[in-house]
C-alpha cells in the first residue's frame, strides 16, 4: 500500500480531518441568498490548511445542482480569467448562451473578441461579465468564485470594485478568499477592498489533537503497523495540531517503519531529525522571515524562557520595554497565529518545535557575527 500521508501544500490529502462541521455548514449556508458567507475570507498561518479548505468547499459546492465553481489565482488578469473560466465550466447548453453575447466568441484557448474590440480594457471585461452573469441569473445558476492567497494589489482592487457592483445588484455570485493574516489586514488600507473585509471571517487554527491521535491509530493499525497508545499520543503531541506537521509526521513514520512495521519511541527519535529539517525548510523559514525585527525579538524572548508557557511580564522584563509596546507586539503575533494565549497574561508558541527553531536560528546568527 502506498503512503497515504501527503505533506505537500495545496492538495487535498487522502487523510483529511474535518474541522467539526465547518465545511458542510459553509456549503449549506451558501444556498441561502442572504448568506453571511456570500463573501468570506479563510485565513490562518502558512500550512494551516487554507488552500485545502477552499478546494474542499469548492468540490462540495460543485456537486450541488445549479452551482458553478470558478477558481481564480492572483497573478493573472482576474477579470479575463473569470470570463474564460465561466465559459470552460459551463455545460454546452450554457456555453451556447454565452456565445450569443454580441462580439464574443470562445475557442479552446478561451475568449476571443471580435475585431472592433481589439484591445480589451477593464470596462470591456466588466461588460462581458455582467452579460454573462445576467444569463446565469436567468437560468437560476449560482456561481462561487474562489480566490486563493489574496494580496493587496491593483488587480485585486479592480476585481473588488467590480464584485461590489455585482453584489449590490444581487447577482447570485459568492466569493470565498483565503489569505495569510498579515495580507488580509493589509486590505484595510485600501478603500475598495475594505468591502471584502466586511464578509464572513473564517479563522483556521490547529486541528484537534484527539482527532489526530485517532486518525494515526486507525491508519497505522489498519495497515498492519504495531503501535501502542502511548506512542500514538506522543505522535499527536509532536504535531501540536499543525496540519502540515500532521501529514509530514505520518508520512515520515510510515516510510521509516515500512519494513519493521513497528512504531515505538526509538523510531520516533530516528524520524524526528528529518521531521525538524522538513518543518524548517518548508514552513518555519518562510514564517520566520516574514516577521519584523521587533517581532523576532519578542519571539526570541519567548524561546529563551525556561518555560513553554511564558508570562508576558517575563517578556516585558527581558525586552526592557513599556507594557503598551509589549502588548502591541503580543497582539500582532497572536493575530498572525505565531503565538497563542494559554492563560491570562501568558503565551506559548502554536507550532511544534518552534522554540528550538528560533533558538537555533539565533545561534546561527550569533555565529555569523
Ligand atoms: N483538514 C486537514 N486534515 C489533514 N491534513 C490537512 C488538512 N488541511 C490541510 N492539511 C495538510 O496541511 C498541509 C498544508 O495545507 P495547505 O496547503 O492547504 O495550507 P495553506 O494554509 O494553504 O498553506 P500556505 O499558507 O502555505 O498556502 C498539506 O500537507 C495538507 O495536506
Ligand atoms: Mg495555500
mmCIF file of C-alpha atoms and ligand atoms in Angstrom:
data_model
loop_
_atom_site.group_PDB
_atom_site.id
_atom_site.type_symbol
_atom_site.label_atom_id
_atom_site.label_comp_id
_atom_site.label_asym_id
_atom_site.label_seq_id
_atom_site.Cartn_x
_atom_site.Cartn_y
_atom_site.Cartn_z
ATOM 1 C CA UNK A 1 0.000 0.000 0.000
ATOM 2 C CA UNK A 2 1.222 3.485 -0.829
ATOM 3 C CA UNK A 3 1.938 6.038 1.840
ATOM 4 C CA UNK A 4 -1.454 7.693 2.453
ATOM 5 C CA UNK A 5 0.010 10.839 4.014
ATOM 6 C CA UNK A 6 0.828 13.754 1.785
ATOM 7 C CA UNK A 7 2.950 16.576 3.117
ATOM 8 C CA UNK A 8 2.655 18.776 0.046
ATOM 9 C CA UNK A 9 0.952 22.118 0.039
ATOM 10 C CA UNK A 10 -2.277 22.944 -1.715
ATOM 11 C CA UNK A 11 -3.639 19.481 -2.490
ATOM 12 C CA UNK A 12 -6.498 17.718 -0.762
ATOM 13 C CA UNK A 13 -4.817 14.946 1.220
ATOM 14 C CA UNK A 14 -6.192 11.407 1.265
ATOM 15 C CA UNK A 15 -6.387 11.639 5.025
ATOM 16 C CA UNK A 16 -8.401 14.745 5.594
ATOM 17 C CA UNK A 17 -9.504 15.677 9.090
ATOM 18 C CA UNK A 18 -12.769 17.539 9.190
ATOM 19 C CA UNK A 19 -12.855 20.670 11.284
ATOM 20 C CA UNK A 20 -16.120 19.948 13.039
ATOM 21 C CA UNK A 21 -18.870 20.537 10.536
ATOM 22 C CA UNK A 22 -17.400 23.763 9.304
ATOM 23 C CA UNK A 23 -17.190 22.823 5.635
ATOM 24 C CA UNK A 24 -20.721 21.378 5.478
ATOM 25 C CA UNK A 25 -22.022 24.398 7.297
ATOM 26 C CA UNK A 26 -20.411 26.788 4.842
ATOM 27 C CA UNK A 27 -21.632 24.791 1.840
ATOM 28 C CA UNK A 28 -25.165 24.665 3.194
ATOM 29 C CA UNK A 29 -25.166 28.341 4.110
ATOM 30 C CA UNK A 30 -24.128 29.385 0.616
ATOM 31 C CA UNK A 31 -27.523 28.377 -0.736
ATOM 32 C CA UNK A 32 -29.237 30.963 1.378
ATOM 33 C CA UNK A 33 -29.500 34.156 -0.730
ATOM 34 C CA UNK A 34 -28.771 36.358 2.262
ATOM 35 C CA UNK A 35 -25.983 34.162 3.482
ATOM 36 C CA UNK A 36 -23.323 35.882 5.542
ATOM 37 C CA UNK A 37 -20.911 33.586 3.705
ATOM 38 C CA UNK A 38 -21.621 35.297 0.385
ATOM 39 C CA UNK A 39 -18.254 36.956 0.818
ATOM 40 C CA UNK A 40 -15.930 35.052 3.079
ATOM 41 C CA UNK A 41 -12.270 35.049 3.987
ATOM 42 C CA UNK A 42 -10.492 31.960 5.203
ATOM 43 C CA UNK A 43 -7.338 32.957 6.995
ATOM 44 C CA UNK A 44 -4.589 31.465 9.059
ATOM 45 C CA UNK A 45 -0.875 30.917 9.094
ATOM 46 C CA UNK A 46 1.163 29.116 6.482
ATOM 47 C CA UNK A 47 0.434 25.406 6.305
ATOM 48 C CA UNK A 48 -2.691 25.548 8.444
ATOM 49 C CA UNK A 49 -4.817 24.246 5.561
ATOM 50 C CA UNK A 50 -6.397 27.249 3.802
ATOM 51 C CA UNK A 51 -5.955 26.036 0.231
ATOM 52 C CA UNK A 52 -7.124 22.568 1.198
ATOM 53 C CA UNK A 53 -10.198 24.032 2.890
ATOM 54 C CA UNK A 54 -11.030 26.213 -0.109
ATOM 55 C CA UNK A 55 -10.594 23.312 -2.525
ATOM 56 C CA UNK A 56 -12.817 21.078 -0.418
ATOM 57 C CA UNK A 57 -15.574 23.706 -0.216
ATOM 58 C CA UNK A 58 -15.313 24.182 -3.990
ATOM 59 C CA UNK A 59 -15.513 20.458 -4.592
ATOM 60 C CA UNK A 60 -18.647 20.141 -2.471
ATOM 61 C CA UNK A 61 -20.389 23.177 -3.927
ATOM 62 C CA UNK A 62 -19.692 21.880 -7.420
ATOM 63 C CA UNK A 63 -21.699 18.762 -6.605
ATOM 64 C CA UNK A 64 -24.762 20.839 -5.758
ATOM 65 C CA UNK A 65 -27.253 21.350 -8.567
ATOM 66 C CA UNK A 66 -27.152 24.730 -10.280
ATOM 67 C CA UNK A 67 -23.780 25.807 -8.991
ATOM 68 C CA UNK A 68 -20.681 26.683 -10.954
ATOM 69 C CA UNK A 69 -17.356 26.982 -9.167
ATOM 70 C CA UNK A 70 -14.652 29.119 -10.694
ATOM 71 C CA UNK A 71 -11.124 29.117 -9.271
ATOM 72 C CA UNK A 72 -9.100 32.262 -9.699
ATOM 73 C CA UNK A 73 -5.473 32.812 -8.787
ATOM 74 C CA UNK A 74 -3.681 36.019 -8.040
ATOM 75 C CA UNK A 75 -1.045 36.944 -10.575
ATOM 76 C CA UNK A 76 -3.273 36.509 -13.580
ATOM 77 C CA UNK A 77 -5.723 39.012 -15.035
ATOM 78 C CA UNK A 78 -8.601 38.215 -12.691
ATOM 79 C CA UNK A 79 -11.387 39.619 -14.848
ATOM 80 C CA UNK A 80 -10.196 37.930 -18.048
ATOM 81 C CA UNK A 81 -9.649 34.619 -16.258
ATOM 82 C CA UNK A 82 -13.117 34.845 -14.789
ATOM 83 C CA UNK A 83 -14.648 35.197 -18.267
ATOM 84 C CA UNK A 84 -12.646 32.232 -19.555
ATOM 85 C CA UNK A 85 -13.294 30.007 -16.586
ATOM 86 C CA UNK A 86 -17.014 30.691 -16.525
ATOM 87 C CA UNK A 87 -17.137 29.571 -20.115
ATOM 88 C CA UNK A 88 -14.976 26.489 -19.529
ATOM 89 C CA UNK A 89 -17.014 25.361 -16.522
ATOM 90 C CA UNK A 90 -20.357 25.838 -18.269
ATOM 91 C CA UNK A 91 -22.187 22.930 -19.846
ATOM 92 C CA UNK A 92 -22.697 23.002 -23.597
ATOM 93 C CA UNK A 93 -26.146 24.497 -23.318
ATOM 94 C CA UNK A 94 -24.843 27.364 -21.262
ATOM 95 C CA UNK A 95 -21.825 27.793 -23.492
ATOM 96 C CA UNK A 96 -24.174 28.375 -26.419
ATOM 97 C CA UNK A 97 -25.924 31.065 -24.420
ATOM 98 C CA UNK A 98 -22.608 32.773 -23.716
ATOM 99 C CA UNK A 99 -21.701 32.569 -27.380
ATOM 100 C CA UNK A 100 -24.833 34.529 -28.200
ATOM 101 C CA UNK A 101 -23.390 37.586 -26.443
ATOM 102 C CA UNK A 102 -22.566 40.050 -29.203
ATOM 103 C CA UNK A 103 -18.962 40.463 -30.203
ATOM 104 C CA UNK A 104 -17.811 37.383 -28.312
ATOM 105 C CA UNK A 105 -16.595 34.034 -29.405
ATOM 106 C CA UNK A 106 -14.782 31.363 -27.485
ATOM 107 C CA UNK A 107 -12.220 28.870 -28.642
ATOM 108 C CA UNK A 108 -10.221 26.147 -26.970
ATOM 109 C CA UNK A 109 -7.892 28.941 -25.864
ATOM 110 C CA UNK A 110 -10.656 30.932 -24.240
ATOM 111 C CA UNK A 111 -12.275 34.211 -25.054
ATOM 112 C CA UNK A 112 -11.844 35.806 -28.458
ATOM 113 C CA UNK A 113 -13.093 39.291 -29.010
ATOM 114 C CA UNK A 114 -14.347 40.485 -32.346
ATOM 115 C CA UNK A 115 -12.069 42.770 -34.328
ATOM 116 C CA UNK A 116 -13.713 46.020 -33.246
ATOM 117 C CA UNK A 117 -12.741 45.439 -29.611
ATOM 118 C CA UNK A 118 -9.126 44.757 -30.332
ATOM 119 C CA UNK A 119 -7.710 45.973 -27.063
ATOM 120 C CA UNK A 120 -9.942 44.956 -24.175
ATOM 121 C CA UNK A 121 -9.976 47.290 -21.209
ATOM 122 C CA UNK A 122 -11.292 46.776 -17.742
ATOM 123 C CA UNK A 123 -14.709 48.010 -18.784
ATOM 124 C CA UNK A 124 -14.747 45.594 -21.725
ATOM 125 C CA UNK A 125 -14.464 42.724 -19.267
ATOM 126 C CA UNK A 126 -16.986 44.261 -16.904
ATOM 127 C CA UNK A 127 -19.473 44.496 -19.740
ATOM 128 C CA UNK A 128 -18.899 40.913 -20.811
ATOM 129 C CA UNK A 129 -19.115 39.573 -17.285
ATOM 130 C CA UNK A 130 -22.277 41.427 -16.437
ATOM 131 C CA UNK A 131 -23.792 39.993 -19.584
ATOM 132 C CA UNK A 132 -22.709 36.505 -18.611
ATOM 133 C CA UNK A 133 -23.981 36.821 -15.056
ATOM 134 C CA UNK A 134 -27.325 38.117 -16.306
ATOM 135 C CA UNK A 135 -27.649 34.959 -18.390
ATOM 136 C CA UNK A 136 -26.671 32.801 -15.451
ATOM 137 C CA UNK A 137 -29.174 34.507 -13.194
ATOM 138 C CA UNK A 138 -31.909 33.931 -15.735
ATOM 139 C CA UNK A 139 -31.131 30.232 -15.737
ATOM 140 C CA UNK A 140 -31.047 30.092 -11.954
ATOM 141 C CA UNK A 141 -27.369 29.205 -11.847
ATOM 142 C CA UNK A 142 -25.251 30.395 -8.961
ATOM 143 C CA UNK A 143 -21.537 30.950 -9.033
ATOM 144 C CA UNK A 144 -18.886 30.511 -6.381
ATOM 145 C CA UNK A 145 -15.625 32.295 -7.108
ATOM 146 C CA UNK A 146 -12.646 31.039 -5.138
ATOM 147 C CA UNK A 147 -9.544 33.159 -4.807
ATOM 148 C CA UNK A 148 -6.526 31.686 -3.065
ATOM 149 C CA UNK A 149 -3.819 33.770 -1.357
ATOM 150 C CA UNK A 150 -5.185 37.269 -1.740
ATOM 151 C CA UNK A 151 -2.764 40.139 -1.584
ATOM 152 C CA UNK A 152 -3.417 43.831 -1.768
ATOM 153 C CA UNK A 153 -2.611 44.943 -5.335
ATOM 154 C CA UNK A 154 -4.219 46.826 -8.196
ATOM 155 C CA UNK A 155 -5.572 43.675 -9.775
ATOM 156 C CA UNK A 156 -7.485 42.754 -6.638
ATOM 157 C CA UNK A 157 -8.641 46.332 -6.344
ATOM 158 C CA UNK A 158 -10.245 46.238 -9.796
ATOM 159 C CA UNK A 159 -11.800 42.913 -9.066
ATOM 160 C CA UNK A 160 -13.155 44.044 -5.687
ATOM 161 C CA UNK A 161 -14.690 47.134 -7.246
ATOM 162 C CA UNK A 162 -16.452 45.038 -9.847
ATOM 163 C CA UNK A 163 -17.531 42.377 -7.380
ATOM 164 C CA UNK A 164 -19.069 45.074 -5.238
ATOM 165 C CA UNK A 165 -21.270 46.111 -8.159
ATOM 166 C CA UNK A 166 -22.354 42.528 -8.783
ATOM 167 C CA UNK A 167 -23.185 42.132 -5.156
ATOM 168 C CA UNK A 168 -25.124 45.357 -4.964
ATOM 169 C CA UNK A 169 -27.213 44.310 -7.931
ATOM 170 C CA UNK A 170 -27.883 40.991 -6.284
ATOM 171 C CA UNK A 171 -26.323 38.680 -8.798
ATOM 172 C CA UNK A 172 -26.040 35.188 -7.317
ATOM 173 C CA UNK A 173 -22.266 35.217 -7.045
ATOM 174 C CA UNK A 174 -20.470 34.189 -3.883
ATOM 175 C CA UNK A 175 -16.808 34.830 -3.256
ATOM 176 C CA UNK A 176 -14.505 32.857 -0.997
ATOM 177 C CA UNK A 177 -10.943 34.018 -0.484
ATOM 178 C CA UNK A 178 -8.010 32.796 1.548
ATOM 179 C CA UNK A 179 -5.020 34.659 2.854
ATOM 180 C CA UNK A 180 -2.314 34.913 5.441
ATOM 181 C CA UNK A 181 -3.397 37.113 8.355
ATOM 182 C CA UNK A 182 -0.834 39.798 7.502
ATOM 183 C CA UNK A 183 -2.065 40.018 3.899
ATOM 184 C CA UNK A 184 -5.686 40.160 4.992
ATOM 185 C CA UNK A 185 -5.036 43.016 7.370
ATOM 186 C CA UNK A 186 -3.336 44.962 4.565
ATOM 187 C CA UNK A 187 -6.674 45.063 2.718
ATOM 188 C CA UNK A 188 -7.842 47.511 5.371
ATOM 189 C CA UNK A 189 -5.633 50.204 3.925
ATOM 190 C CA UNK A 190 -7.482 50.388 0.608
ATOM 191 C CA UNK A 191 -10.965 51.787 0.466
ATOM 192 C CA UNK A 192 -12.372 49.499 -2.223
ATOM 193 C CA UNK A 193 -11.003 46.426 -0.562
ATOM 194 C CA UNK A 194 -12.444 47.087 2.867
ATOM 195 C CA UNK A 195 -15.672 45.889 1.272
ATOM 196 C CA UNK A 196 -14.160 42.409 1.097
ATOM 197 C CA UNK A 197 -13.362 42.540 4.792
ATOM 198 C CA UNK A 198 -16.968 43.043 5.738
ATOM 199 C CA UNK A 199 -17.631 39.449 4.735
ATOM 200 C CA UNK A 200 -17.595 36.438 7.000
ATOM 201 C CA UNK A 201 -14.240 35.651 8.547
ATOM 202 C CA UNK A 202 -13.309 32.014 8.837
ATOM 203 C CA UNK A 203 -10.230 31.608 11.003
ATOM 204 C CA UNK A 204 -8.459 28.288 10.685
ATOM 205 C CA UNK A 205 -6.389 27.126 13.580
ATOM 206 C CA UNK A 206 -4.922 23.898 14.868
ATOM 207 C CA UNK A 207 -6.515 20.535 14.230
ATOM 208 C CA UNK A 208 -7.845 18.661 17.212
ATOM 209 C CA UNK A 209 -5.184 16.517 18.925
ATOM 210 C CA UNK A 210 -7.544 13.697 19.792
ATOM 211 C CA UNK A 211 -8.691 13.551 16.190
ATOM 212 C CA UNK A 212 -5.072 13.352 15.087
ATOM 213 C CA UNK A 213 -4.344 10.564 17.528
ATOM 214 C CA UNK A 214 -7.404 8.586 16.406
ATOM 215 C CA UNK A 215 -6.536 9.089 12.777
ATOM 216 C CA UNK A 216 -2.948 7.862 13.250
ATOM 217 C CA UNK A 217 -4.282 4.933 15.237
ATOM 218 C CA UNK A 218 -6.725 3.953 12.528
ATOM 219 C CA UNK A 219 -4.387 4.358 9.575
ATOM 220 C CA UNK A 220 -1.409 2.564 11.117
ATOM 221 C CA UNK A 221 -3.363 -0.229 12.784
ATOM 222 C CA UNK A 222 -5.329 -0.957 9.643
ATOM 223 C CA UNK A 223 -2.142 -1.140 7.644
ATOM 224 C CA UNK A 224 -0.566 -3.727 9.924
ATOM 225 C CA UNK A 225 1.757 -1.461 11.902
ATOM 226 C CA UNK A 226 2.304 -2.164 15.590
ATOM 227 C CA UNK A 227 1.985 0.907 17.742
ATOM 228 C CA UNK A 228 0.824 1.357 21.329
ATOM 229 C CA UNK A 229 -1.428 4.044 22.795
ATOM 230 C CA UNK A 230 1.439 5.852 24.421
ATOM 231 C CA UNK A 231 3.338 6.248 21.164
ATOM 232 C CA UNK A 232 0.226 7.401 19.332
ATOM 233 C CA UNK A 233 -0.307 10.038 21.954
ATOM 234 C CA UNK A 234 3.335 11.104 21.610
ATOM 235 C CA UNK A 235 2.911 11.474 17.867
ATOM 236 C CA UNK A 236 -0.185 13.652 18.222
ATOM 237 C CA UNK A 237 1.678 15.860 20.684
ATOM 238 C CA UNK A 238 4.636 16.088 18.292
ATOM 239 C CA UNK A 239 2.348 17.738 15.702
ATOM 240 C CA UNK A 240 0.712 20.181 18.118
ATOM 241 C CA UNK A 241 -2.267 20.088 15.773
ATOM 242 C CA UNK A 242 -0.405 21.810 12.921
ATOM 243 C CA UNK A 243 -1.974 20.460 9.701
ATOM 244 C CA UNK A 244 1.217 20.321 7.714
ATOM 245 C CA UNK A 245 3.008 18.618 10.624
ATOM 246 C CA UNK A 246 0.246 16.011 10.836
ATOM 247 C CA UNK A 247 0.820 14.971 7.213
ATOM 248 C CA UNK A 248 4.606 15.231 7.483
ATOM 249 C CA UNK A 249 4.998 13.137 10.626
ATOM 250 C CA UNK A 250 2.567 10.497 9.363
ATOM 251 C CA UNK A 251 4.459 10.363 6.089
ATOM 252 C CA UNK A 252 7.903 10.008 7.668
ATOM 253 C CA UNK A 253 6.801 7.439 10.246
ATOM 254 C CA UNK A 254 5.076 5.362 7.589
ATOM 255 C CA UNK A 255 8.225 5.212 5.471
ATOM 256 C CA UNK A 256 10.639 4.662 8.357
ATOM 257 C CA UNK A 257 8.642 1.726 9.734
ATOM 258 C CA UNK A 258 7.742 0.260 6.369
ATOM 259 C CA UNK A 259 9.915 -2.831 6.840
ATOM 260 C CA UNK A 260 9.736 -3.482 10.581
ATOM 261 C CA UNK A 261 6.116 -2.387 10.948
ATOM 262 C CA UNK A 262 6.981 -1.313 14.481
ATOM 263 C CA UNK A 263 6.410 2.234 15.650
ATOM 264 C CA UNK A 264 7.972 2.944 19.035
ATOM 265 C CA UNK A 265 9.942 5.650 20.800
ATOM 266 C CA UNK A 266 13.183 4.655 19.098
ATOM 267 C CA UNK A 267 11.558 5.060 15.706
ATOM 268 C CA UNK A 268 10.147 8.471 16.634
ATOM 269 C CA UNK A 269 13.593 9.584 17.764
ATOM 270 C CA UNK A 270 15.023 8.459 14.457
ATOM 271 C CA UNK A 271 12.348 10.244 12.414
ATOM 272 C CA UNK A 272 12.486 13.433 14.440
ATOM 273 C CA UNK A 273 15.640 14.751 12.753
ATOM 274 C CA UNK A 274 14.121 14.606 9.290
ATOM 275 C CA UNK A 275 10.851 15.936 10.688
ATOM 276 C CA UNK A 276 12.535 19.061 12.054
ATOM 277 C CA UNK A 277 14.500 19.655 8.871
ATOM 278 C CA UNK A 278 11.365 19.487 6.724
ATOM 279 C CA UNK A 279 9.402 21.726 9.083
ATOM 280 C CA UNK A 280 12.220 24.274 8.968
ATOM 281 C CA UNK A 281 12.679 24.183 5.227
ATOM 282 C CA UNK A 282 9.081 24.118 4.125
ATOM 283 C CA UNK A 283 7.370 26.210 6.744
ATOM 284 C CA UNK A 284 9.387 27.839 9.515
ATOM 285 C CA UNK A 285 11.946 29.603 7.359
ATOM 286 C CA UNK A 286 9.167 31.365 5.479
ATOM 287 C CA UNK A 287 7.175 32.099 8.612
ATOM 288 C CA UNK A 288 10.192 33.455 10.470
ATOM 289 C CA UNK A 289 11.447 35.603 7.610
ATOM 290 C CA UNK A 290 8.111 37.387 7.331
ATOM 291 C CA UNK A 291 8.446 38.669 10.907
ATOM 292 C CA UNK A 292 9.683 42.176 11.605
ATOM 293 C CA UNK A 293 12.817 42.835 13.622
ATOM 294 C CA UNK A 294 10.792 43.638 16.719
ATOM 295 C CA UNK A 295 8.572 40.581 16.249
ATOM 296 C CA UNK A 296 11.711 38.492 16.151
ATOM 297 C CA UNK A 297 12.982 39.999 19.408
ATOM 298 C CA UNK A 298 9.676 39.185 21.039
ATOM 299 C CA UNK A 299 9.749 35.659 19.650
ATOM 300 C CA UNK A 300 13.324 35.173 20.840
ATOM 301 C CA UNK A 301 12.369 36.309 24.339
ATOM 302 C CA UNK A 302 9.697 33.608 24.434
ATOM 303 C CA UNK A 303 12.079 30.988 23.085
ATOM 304 C CA UNK A 304 14.742 31.844 25.665
ATOM 305 C CA UNK A 305 12.404 31.364 28.580
ATOM 306 C CA UNK A 306 12.882 28.149 30.522
ATOM 307 C CA UNK A 307 9.130 27.559 30.291
ATOM 308 C CA UNK A 308 6.963 26.658 27.323
ATOM 309 C CA UNK A 309 4.180 28.891 28.581
ATOM 310 C CA UNK A 310 5.695 32.281 29.159
ATOM 311 C CA UNK A 311 4.391 35.161 31.253
ATOM 312 C CA UNK A 312 4.090 38.470 29.416
ATOM 313 C CA UNK A 313 5.673 40.005 32.479
ATOM 314 C CA UNK A 314 8.811 37.959 31.885
ATOM 315 C CA UNK A 315 8.963 39.082 28.233
ATOM 316 C CA UNK A 316 8.495 42.705 29.232
ATOM 317 C CA UNK A 317 11.368 42.486 31.693
ATOM 318 C CA UNK A 318 13.614 40.761 29.198
ATOM 319 C CA UNK A 319 12.915 43.313 26.458
ATOM 320 C CA UNK A 320 13.007 46.268 28.847
ATOM 321 C CA UNK A 321 10.078 47.865 27.032
ATOM 322 C CA UNK A 322 6.923 49.559 28.352
ATOM 323 C CA UNK A 323 3.813 47.453 28.634
ATOM 324 C CA UNK A 324 1.864 49.105 25.799
ATOM 325 C CA UNK A 325 4.769 48.372 23.443
ATOM 326 C CA UNK A 326 4.834 44.739 24.510
ATOM 327 C CA UNK A 327 1.038 44.498 24.343
ATOM 328 C CA UNK A 328 1.139 45.741 20.759
ATOM 329 C CA UNK A 329 3.616 43.069 19.656
ATOM 330 C CA UNK A 330 1.763 40.429 21.592
ATOM 331 C CA UNK A 331 -1.387 41.331 19.641
ATOM 332 C CA UNK A 332 0.428 41.229 16.292
ATOM 333 C CA UNK A 333 1.867 37.788 16.948
ATOM 334 C CA UNK A 334 -1.463 36.496 18.211
ATOM 335 C CA UNK A 335 -3.132 37.754 15.016
ATOM 336 C CA UNK A 336 -0.502 36.033 12.908
ATOM 337 C CA UNK A 337 -1.074 32.850 14.928
ATOM 338 C CA UNK A 338 2.624 32.549 15.810
ATOM 339 C CA UNK A 339 1.669 32.513 19.474
ATOM 340 C CA UNK A 340 -1.472 31.640 21.363
ATOM 341 C CA UNK A 341 -2.721 32.851 24.672
ATOM 342 C CA UNK A 342 -2.600 29.987 27.154
ATOM 343 C CA UNK A 343 -3.733 31.788 30.256
ATOM 344 C CA UNK A 344 -4.307 35.324 31.400
ATOM 345 C CA UNK A 345 -1.017 37.188 30.807
ATOM 346 C CA UNK A 346 0.643 34.103 29.399
ATOM 347 C CA UNK A 347 1.517 32.966 25.869
ATOM 348 C CA UNK A 348 3.062 29.983 24.070
ATOM 349 C CA UNK A 349 4.141 29.109 20.539
ATOM 350 C CA UNK A 350 1.494 27.474 18.359
ATOM 351 C CA UNK A 351 3.901 25.491 16.158
ATOM 352 C CA UNK A 352 5.680 22.306 17.194
ATOM 353 C CA UNK A 353 9.399 22.709 17.957
ATOM 354 C CA UNK A 354 9.253 26.379 17.002
ATOM 355 C CA UNK A 355 11.114 27.232 20.200
ATOM 356 C CA UNK A 356 14.019 25.021 19.100
ATOM 357 C CA UNK A 357 13.910 26.543 15.634
ATOM 358 C CA UNK A 358 14.116 30.107 16.947
ATOM 359 C CA UNK A 359 16.973 29.302 19.332
ATOM 360 C CA UNK A 360 18.882 27.563 16.589
ATOM 361 C CA UNK A 361 18.322 30.481 14.236
ATOM 362 C CA UNK A 362 19.641 32.798 16.921
ATOM 363 C CA UNK A 363 22.734 30.634 17.409
ATOM 364 C CA UNK A 364 23.428 30.715 13.677
ATOM 365 C CA UNK A 365 23.100 34.473 13.570
ATOM 366 C CA UNK A 366 25.412 34.856 16.555
ATOM 367 C CA UNK A 367 27.944 32.623 14.853
ATOM 368 C CA UNK A 368 27.926 34.844 11.780
ATOM 369 C CA UNK A 369 28.770 37.996 13.675
HETATM 370 N N1 LIG B 1 -8.099 19.233 7.358
HETATM 371 C C1 LIG B 1 -6.907 18.680 7.120
HETATM 372 N N2 LIG B 1 -6.640 17.413 7.509
HETATM 373 C C2 LIG B 1 -5.443 16.851 7.271
HETATM 374 N N3 LIG B 1 -4.436 17.478 6.653
HETATM 375 C C3 LIG B 1 -4.621 18.742 6.244
HETATM 376 C C4 LIG B 1 -5.872 19.409 6.451
HETATM 377 N N4 LIG B 1 -5.789 20.653 5.945
HETATM 378 C C5 LIG B 1 -4.542 20.757 5.444
HETATM 379 N N5 LIG B 1 -3.842 19.625 5.605
HETATM 380 C C6 LIG B 1 -2.441 19.393 5.173
HETATM 381 O O1 LIG B 1 -1.661 20.500 5.616
HETATM 382 C C7 LIG B 1 -0.714 20.907 4.613
HETATM 383 C C8 LIG B 1 -0.912 22.372 4.283
HETATM 384 O O2 LIG B 1 -2.186 22.582 3.699
HETATM 385 P P1 LIG B 1 -2.482 23.816 2.726
HETATM 386 O O3 LIG B 1 -1.565 23.788 1.569
HETATM 387 O O4 LIG B 1 -3.931 23.820 2.460
HETATM 388 O O5 LIG B 1 -2.094 25.039 3.685
HETATM 389 P P2 LIG B 1 -2.196 26.608 3.432
HETATM 390 O O6 LIG B 1 -2.783 27.190 4.653
HETATM 391 O O7 LIG B 1 -2.864 26.878 2.143
HETATM 392 O O8 LIG B 1 -0.658 26.993 3.349
HETATM 393 P P3 LIG B 1 0.023 28.281 2.622
HETATM 394 O O9 LIG B 1 -0.243 29.452 3.504
HETATM 395 O O10 LIG B 1 1.478 27.945 2.566
HETATM 396 O O11 LIG B 1 -0.612 28.392 1.274
HETATM 397 C C9 LIG B 1 -0.911 19.965 3.442
HETATM 398 O O12 LIG B 1 0.059 18.947 3.542
HETATM 399 C C10 LIG B 1 -2.300 19.392 3.658
HETATM 400 O O13 LIG B 1 -2.374 18.073 3.163
HETATM 401 MG MG1 LIG B 2 -2.213 27.745 0.380
#
